C-alpha cells in the first residue's frame, strides 16, 4: 500500500549516462575524516601524505580546531622519498609517539593518499605489523582516501569497508544500518524500526570500537547513504544480505526505505501504518511549507557526493522541481537503482566531469538553482546564477521524516534569499 | 616523516596559485590529481573572489598512472590555452605529480603555444607556500621584465601584494597614498591585479616598494641586479616604521619626505590617559616574520606593551627574527608546529596574544585575548570595510584592533576591587564580549565557609619536590584577577622552589609578589 502507484513509463534507470573525463572540481576521499572522526570517538585518522593533504584537511575542516584533533598527517619528507629513511621505520616511530601521547585511542586508521599510493608505500602491511605491535590495546586498519582513487564521500566507503573484514562473526539475525549519520538522526531511525518490532539493530560505524557490530550469514543490512558500494560488497562477502530501497530522503524516500526493511522482517501493514502515520504527516506538512519557493523551479546538479540522484528524486517528486542535469562523480546502480526508477526520464544523467564543459551547459541552461562545490558557488553567483553549496548536504542532518522539511529548506533558502535581497540599486 | 596537525603554510603550488589568482591574463596549468582543486575554495570562500582561480588541473587518476599522464598534461595545457587565451601561462606540478616525474616545463616547450610559458620548479617535499609565492613571482619577473626607458616622472612599483594576503588589498591603497603625498606616481602594482604585459613594464620605475618580503624579495633583488631598480627595506607598518619608510623612499628617489598626518590618530589615542592601563601589558607575538617584526616594534614603542615572547613560522626569515629576538632580549621561537607555539604561550602566560588564526584558537582555549596580525587568517579577516595595516590609517586600524579584545581599564580596576562580586567574578570575562554570560549566582558567590582541608589538593607540577598550596594561599590566589593569576602562580612557585619552601602560604604568595614587583 505504501509503494508508489504510478511509476512513470520511462525512468532515469533507462537514460543513457553521459560519461565525461577531464578536470574534476571535487574533494578527494581524505575529506571523509572530518565527519568520521567525530562519529568514531576512540579512533584516530593518520593520513600518510604530503603537506597538500594536511592543508586540504585543515581548509576543509575550517574552524574545527580542537585542542588535540583526532586526525593528523604524517608528512612525507625528502628523505622518505629518496629511500634515505626506511618509510616503515619512520611510520612505526611516528605511530608509537602518537599512541603514547593519546592512550585513549583504540582504533588507528592509516589513511593512504596520492603520494603514498604513487610511491607504493604498503600501508596494509604496515597496519598488520602495527596491530601486532600495539595489540591488544589498539587495532590499526588501513584504507585509501587518495584523490586518484576516491572522490569525497567515497572516503567513508573505503573506511567502513576496511572495518568489515575484522568485524566479529555472528549467526544472530540482526539488522545492520550502514553509514555514519548524526546521532539524532540515527536515533530516530532506530526508534521507528524498534517501534515496528524490528531488532536487534546495530550500526556501522559504532561510536566506540567495543560496540562494533557482528556480521554473518543471517545479517541483513540497509545502507543509509548511496556512496557505500564497497562497504556493501564487503558485507556481502561476509554473507550478509542487502535490503535494497530508495534512500531515506523526504517523506517518500523514508517511507519506502522503512517499508523495504519492514517487509524483510514481516511487519504487517497495520503496524507499519500505526508507527509511520504521524511522522509522515509531519514530514509532508514541513516539506509543503519549506518547498513553496521551489515549485516549478529548475535544478542542475554538479557532481560531488553521490547524494545527487536520491536528492534529485526528492526534489522532483516531493518539491515540484524540474531537474536539468544530475551529475554524479560515480554511479553505482546497485545502490541508486531504486531512486533512478522513481525519476521520470528527462534530465541528463552524467557521471564524471569535465568542469569547463559542464559549466558551459550550466550557463546555457541557466537553471534556477545549481548545486555545486564551494570552488564554483561564488563565481556562479557572480554570474547571476543561484547556487546551493553541496557540502552542507553531507554535514547537516537531512535523513528521515523529521529532517525532511530542513532538507527542502536547504534548497529553498538560497532561492528565497535571492528574492529578498534588493541590491540592484547598489550594483 | 613528521606528524603534523595544523599547518601555518600550504604546499608551494598553493603559493603559485596565489600569484596566478592575484594577476589577470595569466593562467596556471597544474599537473595534479583529483582533489587538489580544494585550494580553489580558499580564494572563492575565504577571500570571497567572484571568479574561479585561473588554474586548470590535469586531474589524473589511478588508472592513468601506468599510461600516459604526460599526454593528459599536454592535452589539458592545449585546452586551457584555447579556452582562456591568456597572455602567458605558468605550468608546474603538485606534490603527487612531482613523484611521477613528468616534466611540465619540458612538455609545454614541445607544444606550439604562442605566448610565454613559464615553468615552475616547486619542491613540494622541502618548501612551503611562501616559497611558492616568492619563486613564482620571481620566475615571472625573470621571464617577462626587460630593461625599458624610465618614466619621465618619478614612479614606483609596489611589489608583493597577492591573493589571500592579509590586508593586501587595502595596504596597496595606503602605500599609494604615502607615495602620492611625495609626488611619486605608481608604475606597476604586482602581482595584485597586474597582467603579464604589465610585468614587461616593471623596468620603467625608479624604485621598487617591497611591500611583503616573503612574497617578492627574490624578484626585488633580481630587478635591482638586472634593471638597476633599488628597493625599500622598511615595511611601513606602525607609525615609526612608516616615518622610516617615507624617509627611505625620499632618499632613494631624491624627493622631499612629505607626509600628511591629518588622519593619523593613533599617537594621541595611545598618549591619552585612557590608555595608561595598557602600560606593560605582556604580549606574545607570533606570525609571519614581516608582521611579527612590525608588531613587536609597535607593541613596545607605540603601545607601551612588554613583548615577552616572539617568533615566526616561516624559516626563510629565521635570521631576521633571531636578530629581533636579540634586540628584545628574547629567545625567539622559529617553528611551524602549532603545538610548540601553544606550549610557549602557556609557559609565558601573556596577557595578550598577537598572532594568526591558530593563535586565536590557542587564545580561546587558554582564555587569553588575541588580535590577528598575520596570515593564515580566516574569512573574517578579509573584511568588507577599509582596514589596512600599513601607513597612517593602518596605525589607526591596528590600535583599535589590538585594544578591542582587552578588558577595558575601568573594568579591570573594578575586577580587582570587587573580585568577589557575583556578577563580576573572573569567569565572567570582558563585559563587552559575548559568550561570557555570568554564571548562576550559587556558583559564583563566595563559597559557603564549609569545612576545608588544611591543605589544598593541588600539588604543583613544577620541580621534582612536590609543592603544596595551603588552602588560604589557594583562596588568596583566586582573588587575583584571572588574567594574571597563571603568572602569579608560576612566580610564587618559582620563588618557593628557589628557597626550598615546600608549602606555600599567603605570606609566600606576597613575598613572591614583592620579589617580582617591578
XYZ file of N, CA, C and O in Angstrom, chain B residues 240-380:
564
model
N 56.189 54.561 13.541
C 57.640 54.725 13.413
C 58.140 54.147 12.105
O 58.922 54.778 11.377
N 57.692 52.953 11.785
C 58.140 52.302 10.552
C 57.689 53.088 9.330
O 58.404 53.173 8.333
N 56.499 53.686 9.420
C 56.016 54.464 8.272
C 56.868 55.720 8.072
O 57.210 56.073 6.936
N 57.224 56.380 9.190
C 58.128 57.528 9.066
C 59.460 57.099 8.440
O 59.981 57.764 7.538
N 59.992 55.983 8.897
C 61.259 55.480 8.343
C 61.119 55.177 6.854
O 62.015 55.434 6.058
N 59.962 54.577 6.524
C 59.704 54.210 5.131
C 59.676 55.460 4.247
O 60.292 55.511 3.184
N 58.965 56.485 4.733
C 58.866 57.730 3.958
C 60.265 58.313 3.739
O 60.623 58.717 2.622
N 61.072 58.284 4.802
C 62.434 58.820 4.678
C 63.261 57.992 3.686
O 64.011 58.545 2.874
N 63.085 56.675 3.745
C 63.849 55.799 2.857
C 63.470 56.016 1.393
O 64.331 56.139 0.514
N 62.166 56.098 1.142
C 61.713 56.316 -0.236
C 62.219 57.664 -0.745
O 62.707 57.783 -1.881
N 62.113 58.687 0.115
C 62.545 60.026 -0.290
C 64.024 60.016 -0.671
O 64.433 60.616 -1.671
N 64.815 59.291 0.141
C 66.250 59.212 -0.133
C 66.504 58.494 -1.459
O 67.263 58.969 -2.310
N 65.838 57.333 -1.657
C 66.068 56.557 -2.876
C 65.632 57.312 -4.124
O 66.214 57.161 -5.192
N 64.590 58.144 -4.002
C 64.053 58.824 -5.173
C 64.545 60.263 -5.287
O 64.228 60.956 -6.250
N 65.247 60.748 -4.249
C 65.698 62.132 -4.273
C 64.561 63.131 -4.243
O 64.563 64.118 -4.974
N 63.553 62.855 -3.425
C 62.440 63.801 -3.284
C 62.315 64.189 -1.814
O 62.968 63.631 -0.948
N 61.447 65.172 -1.551
C 61.185 65.631 -0.186
C 60.350 64.589 0.558
O 59.341 64.114 0.016
N 60.709 64.248 1.807
C 59.876 63.309 2.580
C 58.631 63.990 3.135
O 58.572 64.299 4.318
N 57.665 64.230 2.276
C 56.464 64.940 2.717
C 55.419 63.964 3.228
O 55.213 62.903 2.636
N 54.760 64.335 4.303
C 53.698 63.477 4.819
C 52.517 64.317 5.247
O 52.671 65.468 5.656
N 51.344 63.749 5.147
C 50.125 64.398 5.615
C 49.606 63.592 6.799
O 49.102 62.487 6.640
N 49.788 64.159 7.997
C 49.456 63.405 9.207
C 48.072 63.737 9.748
O 47.735 63.357 10.865
N 47.260 64.441 8.938
C 45.967 64.894 9.479
C 45.067 63.724 9.866
O 44.229 63.845 10.748
N 45.231 62.591 9.216
C 44.348 61.462 9.509
C 44.926 60.537 10.583
O 44.290 59.578 10.979
N 46.139 60.808 11.012
C 46.799 59.883 11.953
C 46.349 60.152 13.382
O 46.672 61.203 13.954
N 45.598 59.237 13.967
C 45.071 59.430 15.320
C 45.756 58.540 16.359
O 45.652 58.762 17.540
N 46.450 57.502 15.887
C 46.993 56.504 16.810
C 47.861 57.107 17.923
O 47.685 56.769 19.097
N 48.829 58.037 17.605
C 49.714 58.527 18.676
C 48.944 59.209 19.803
O 49.245 58.984 20.970
N 47.944 60.024 19.469
C 47.182 60.689 20.520
C 46.349 59.672 21.313
O 46.292 59.703 22.539
N 45.730 58.754 20.601
C 44.956 57.713 21.283
C 45.837 56.988 22.305
O 45.427 56.700 23.400
N 47.063 56.707 21.888
C 47.958 55.961 22.750
C 48.481 56.801 23.913
O 48.768 56.295 24.983
N 48.591 58.139 23.691
C 49.072 59.037 24.736
C 47.978 59.390 25.727
O 48.257 59.732 26.875
N 46.741 59.347 25.293
C 45.643 59.799 26.150
C 45.603 58.959 27.423
O 45.968 57.783 27.419
N 45.152 59.542 28.520
C 45.216 58.854 29.817
C 44.391 57.572 29.822
O 44.636 56.671 30.607
N 43.430 57.521 28.962
C 42.610 56.313 28.883
C 43.469 55.083 28.584
O 43.085 53.966 28.882
N 44.624 55.294 27.957
C 45.472 54.176 27.548
C 46.529 53.806 28.578
O 47.299 52.880 28.360
N 46.558 54.550 29.704
C 47.623 54.306 30.683
C 47.649 52.852 31.141
O 48.703 52.263 31.358
N 46.439 52.274 31.286
C 46.376 50.897 31.800
C 47.022 49.894 30.847
O 47.251 48.757 31.218
N 47.336 50.331 29.629
C 47.979 49.415 28.672
C 49.457 49.215 29.000
O 50.095 48.289 28.508
N 50.005 50.092 29.826
C 51.445 50.079 30.081
C 51.907 48.725 30.612
O 51.360 48.225 31.595
N 52.867 48.178 29.946
C 53.469 46.939 30.429
C 52.605 45.700 30.242
O 52.931 44.641 30.776
N 51.518 45.811 29.518
C 50.727 44.605 29.205
C 51.658 43.623 28.512
O 52.354 43.960 27.566
N 51.614 42.377 28.973
C 52.580 41.409 28.480
C 52.030 40.683 27.270
O 51.022 39.999 27.358
N 52.680 40.872 26.102
C 52.146 40.299 24.867
C 53.107 39.278 24.263
O 54.332 39.378 24.396
N 52.513 38.303 23.615
C 53.246 37.275 22.879
C 52.944 37.494 21.407
O 51.789 37.600 21.025
N 54.003 37.578 20.568
C 53.812 37.918 19.154
C 54.258 36.753 18.276
O 55.400 36.288 18.382
N 53.357 36.265 17.406
C 53.724 35.168 16.506
C 53.003 35.347 15.170
O 51.870 35.812 15.118
N 53.676 34.970 14.079
C 53.046 35.092 12.763
C 54.109 34.986 11.687
O 55.142 34.338 11.892
N 53.860 35.629 10.523
C 54.934 35.662 9.521
C 55.939 36.739 9.937
O 55.608 37.677 10.671
N 57.168 36.590 9.497
C 58.258 37.410 10.014
C 57.995 38.904 9.843
O 58.238 39.699 10.752
N 57.494 39.293 8.687
C 57.289 40.714 8.416
C 56.330 41.336 9.413
O 56.598 42.402 9.985
N 55.200 40.677 9.606
C 54.201 41.246 10.514
C 54.648 41.154 11.972
O 54.287 42.013 12.777
N 55.426 40.123 12.303
C 55.919 39.999 13.676
C 56.917 41.119 13.978
O 56.870 41.753 15.035
N 57.799 41.388 13.029
C 58.775 42.461 13.232
C 58.063 43.784 13.475
O 58.379 44.534 14.399
N 57.066 44.045 12.607
C 56.338 45.307 12.725
C 55.570 45.366 14.036
O 55.605 46.372 14.749
N 54.911 44.253 14.376
C 54.048 44.248 15.558
C 54.875 44.408 16.831
O 54.455 45.102 17.774
N 56.052 43.791 16.862
C 56.873 43.875 18.067
C 57.278 45.331 18.316
O 57.234 45.823 19.449
N 57.637 46.024 17.263
C 58.040 47.427 17.402
C 56.860 48.290 17.847
O 56.998 49.131 18.740
N 55.706 48.085 17.229
C 54.514 48.856 17.625
C 54.184 48.575 19.084
O 53.918 49.483 19.867
N 54.206 47.273 19.440
C 53.809 46.882 20.800
C 54.679 47.589 21.830
O 54.188 48.138 22.816
N 55.980 47.610 21.585
C 56.897 48.184 22.563
C 56.898 49.711 22.517
O 56.719 50.373 23.532
N 57.080 50.257 21.299
C 57.335 51.687 21.185
C 56.081 52.531 21.048
O 56.097 53.721 21.346
N 54.998 51.945 20.565
C 53.840 52.784 20.267
C 52.633 52.450 21.134
O 51.673 53.208 21.172
N 52.663 51.288 21.784
C 51.565 50.932 22.681
C 52.024 50.845 24.133
O 51.192 50.808 25.031
N 53.328 50.739 24.353
C 53.827 50.622 25.718
C 53.637 49.243 26.313
O 53.605 49.072 27.528
N 53.480 48.237 25.488
C 53.378 46.869 25.969
C 54.765 46.330 26.300
O 55.787 46.877 25.883
N 54.778 45.197 26.986
C 56.026 44.464 27.145
C 55.945 43.214 26.266
O 55.011 42.418 26.420
N 56.876 43.072 25.337
C 56.889 41.880 24.484
C 57.609 40.777 25.257
O 58.785 40.904 25.575
N 56.893 39.702 25.594
C 57.505 38.657 26.408
C 57.786 37.382 25.618
O 58.345 36.423 26.150
N 57.371 37.361 24.358
C 57.677 36.188 23.540
C 57.446 36.555 22.092
O 56.558 37.356 21.793
N 58.262 36.040 21.176
C 58.020 36.311 19.765
C 58.580 35.182 18.922
O 59.450 34.415 19.355
N 58.040 35.081 17.723
C 58.516 34.026 16.837
C 57.816 34.083 15.505
O 56.897 34.889 15.301
N 58.278 33.261 14.557
C 57.645 33.208 13.249
C 57.624 31.767 12.758
O 58.357 30.916 13.251
N 56.744 31.503 11.777
C 56.644 30.148 11.248
C 57.413 29.976 9.939
O 57.625 28.864 9.486
N 57.799 31.061 9.299
C 58.497 30.921 8.011
C 60.015 30.974 8.208
O 60.575 32.029 8.465
N 60.604 29.791 8.086
C 62.035 29.647 8.369
C 62.913 30.518 7.482
O 64.038 30.845 7.836
N 62.400 30.894 6.303
C 63.184 31.711 5.379
C 63.661 32.992 6.057
O 64.659 33.588 5.668
N 62.898 33.440 7.078
C 63.232 34.712 7.713
C 63.687 34.511 9.163
O 63.619 35.421 9.976
N 64.176 33.292 9.447
C 64.589 32.970 10.817
C 65.690 33.917 11.292
O 65.707 34.347 12.447
N 66.593 34.270 10.386
C 67.712 35.124 10.785
C 67.206 36.481 11.265
O 67.643 36.989 12.292
N 66.275 37.055 10.512
C 65.700 38.348 10.900
C 65.060 38.266 12.274
O 65.192 39.171 13.098
N 64.352 37.189 12.511
C 63.619 37.078 13.772
C 64.580 36.810 14.922
O 64.364 37.260 16.043
N 65.669 36.108 14.632
C 66.683 35.918 15.694
C 67.288 37.265 16.076
O 67.493 37.544 17.252
N 67.553 38.088 15.057
C 68.098 39.427 15.343
C 67.107 40.233 16.172
O 67.481 40.925 17.128
N 65.846 40.117 15.817
C 64.800 40.831 16.552
C 64.747 40.339 17.990
O 64.620 41.125 18.930
N 64.848 39.016 18.156
C 64.841 38.423 19.493
C 65.958 38.999 20.340
O 65.773 39.349 21.505
N 67.122 39.155 19.742
C 68.269 39.708 20.459
C 67.953 41.128 20.941
O 68.202 41.485 22.080
N 67.363 41.908 20.025
C 67.021 43.296 20.355
C 66.055 43.356 21.543
O 66.110 44.261 22.357
N 65.160 42.384 21.628
C 64.153 42.377 22.694
C 64.596 41.540 23.899
O 63.849 41.369 24.850
N 65.806 40.966 23.799
C 66.274 40.125 24.890
C 65.467 38.854 25.057
O 65.241 38.388 26.162
N 65.024 38.308 23.939
C 64.178 37.113 23.998
C 64.737 36.012 23.113
O 65.395 36.293 22.105
N 64.483 34.762 23.510
C 64.843 33.633 22.650
C 63.667 33.407 21.700
O 62.587 32.999 22.109
N 63.831 33.724 20.397
C 62.673 33.630 19.511
C 62.293 32.178 19.212
O 63.123 31.270 19.296
N 61.043 31.999 18.859
C 60.509 30.674 18.564
C 60.350 30.568 17.049
O 59.535 31.276 16.458
N 61.178 29.721 16.411
C 61.049 29.534 14.962
C 60.482 28.136 14.770
O 61.198 27.141 14.885
N 59.192 28.053 14.503
C 58.586 26.732 14.377
C 57.331 26.809 13.517
O 56.689 27.858 13.443
N 57.009 25.687 12.858
C 55.726 25.635 12.166
C 54.814 24.609 12.831
O 53.863 24.143 12.240
N 55.148 24.270 14.080
C 54.349 23.304 14.815
C 53.500 24.055 15.831
O 54.012 24.614 16.793
N 52.182 24.082 15.609
C 51.357 24.957 16.447
C 51.297 24.460 17.890
O 51.020 25.212 18.801
N 51.578 23.172 18.096
C 51.602 22.674 19.476
C 52.778 23.278 20.253
O 52.676 23.550 21.448
N 53.887 23.508 19.552
C 55.032 24.172 20.195
C 54.693 25.611 20.562
O 55.107 26.116 21.599
N 53.962 26.266 19.637
C 53.566 27.646 19.905
C 52.639 27.674 21.115
O 52.789 28.505 22.016
N 51.709 26.730 21.148
C 50.770 26.669 22.262
C 51.516 26.490 23.581
O 51.228 27.142 24.576
N 52.499 25.613 23.558
C 53.300 25.344 24.753
C 54.022 26.615 25.211
O 54.008 26.967 26.391
N 54.636 27.302 24.240
C 55.384 28.521 24.568
C 54.462 29.582 25.152
O 54.827 30.284 26.102
N 53.267 29.693 24.596
C 52.323 30.700 25.098
C 51.871 30.328 26.502
O 51.800 31.164 27.399
N 51.602 29.047 26.694
C 51.179 28.588 28.015
C 52.254 28.911 29.060
O 51.954 29.389 30.142
N 53.495 28.647 28.686
C 54.596 28.893 29.619
C 54.774 30.373 29.909
O 55.073 30.760 31.036
N 54.617 31.201 28.879
C 54.856 32.631 29.056
C 53.691 33.316 29.750
O 53.851 34.393 30.311
N 52.512 32.687 29.700
C 51.296 33.254 30.299
C 51.140 34.745 30.006
O 51.115 35.574 30.909
N 51.035 35.121 28.736
C 50.890 36.544 28.409
C 49.485 37.032 28.719
O 48.588 36.236 28.954
N 49.332 38.359 28.736
C 48.006 38.934 28.917
C 47.317 39.105 27.570
O 46.119 39.353 27.496
N 48.109 39.026 26.492
C 47.529 39.173 25.171
C 48.407 38.469 24.150
O 49.629 38.440 24.303
N 47.748 37.901 23.128
C 48.485 37.272 22.045
C 48.241 38.070 20.765
O 47.106 38.457 20.483
N 49.305 38.345 20.022
C 49.178 38.906 18.676
C 49.646 37.809 17.734
O 50.813 37.430 17.769
N 48.750 37.259 16.929
C 49.142 36.096 16.138
C 48.277 35.872 14.922
O 47.722 36.814 14.352
N 48.181 34.611 14.532
C 47.410 34.215 13.357
C 46.114 33.566 13.815
O 45.799 33.532 14.998
N 45.410 33.012 12.857
C 44.200 32.248 13.142
C 44.443 31.164 14.201
O 43.620 30.933 15.071
N 45.609 30.506 14.100
C 45.903 29.422 15.049
C 46.007 29.979 16.470
O 45.501 29.396 17.413
N 46.704 31.112 16.597
C 46.881 31.685 17.919
C 45.544 32.169 18.478
O 45.335 32.174 19.677
N 44.658 32.578 17.577
C 43.330 32.962 18.047
C 42.667 31.771 18.749
O 42.050 31.911 19.792
N 42.840 30.581 18.170
C 42.241 29.395 18.793
C 42.970 29.005 20.072
O 42.348 28.584 21.037
N 44.291 29.166 20.047
C 45.053 28.883 21.260
C 44.576 29.825 22.372
O 44.333 29.411 23.506
N 44.421 31.103 22.022
C 43.964 32.089 22.985
C 42.597 31.743 23.538
O 42.347 31.860 24.741
N 41.735 31.279 22.654
C 40.390 30.911 23.083
C 40.467 29.777 24.103
O 39.790 29.780 25.113
N 41.325 28.822 23.809
C 41.442 27.661 24.697
C 42.027 28.057 26.051
O 41.608 27.566 27.086
N 43.002 28.967 26.024
C 43.671 29.343 27.271
C 42.992 30.517 27.967
O 43.425 30.932 29.039
N 41.985 31.085 27.329
C 41.321 32.238 27.923
C 42.150 33.498 27.876
O 42.094 34.328 28.777
N 42.957 33.661 26.826
C 43.800 34.857 26.683
C 43.315 35.652 25.478
O 43.126 35.085 24.410
N 43.130 36.961 25.628
C 42.689 37.765 24.474
C 43.707 37.715 23.335
O 44.916 37.603 23.576
N 43.210 37.774 22.117
C 44.104 37.682 20.952
C 43.636 38.614 19.855
O 42.444 38.780 19.635
N 44.598 39.247 19.176
C 44.284 40.006 17.972
C 45.112 39.415 16.828
O 46.237 38.972 17.051
N 44.519 39.404 15.610
C 45.183 38.776 14.481
C 46.050 39.805 13.757
O 45.603 40.906 13.448
N 47.311 39.437 13.529
C 48.245 40.365 12.862
C 48.836 39.778 11.594
O 49.614 40.439 10.908
N 48.532 38.510 11.278
C 49.242 37.880 10.168
C 48.440 36.720 9.594
O 47.607 36.119 10.286
N 48.728 36.379 8.313
C 48.193 35.164 7.712
C 48.851 33.982 8.426
O 49.957 34.127 8.960
N 48.236 32.774 8.444
C 46.945 32.444 7.831
C 45.775 32.984 8.639
O 45.815 32.962 9.855
N 44.774 33.444 7.896
C 43.603 34.018 8.551
C 42.334 33.430 7.951
O 42.365 32.861 6.851
N 41.277 33.575 8.684
C 40.003 33.072 8.198
C 39.195 34.185 7.547
O 39.650 35.309 7.445
N 37.967 33.837 7.153
C 37.161 34.731 6.334
C 36.917 36.090 7.001
O 36.855 37.112 6.317
N 36.825 36.123 8.336
C 36.509 37.404 8.980
C 37.657 38.396 8.857
O 37.468 39.583 9.087
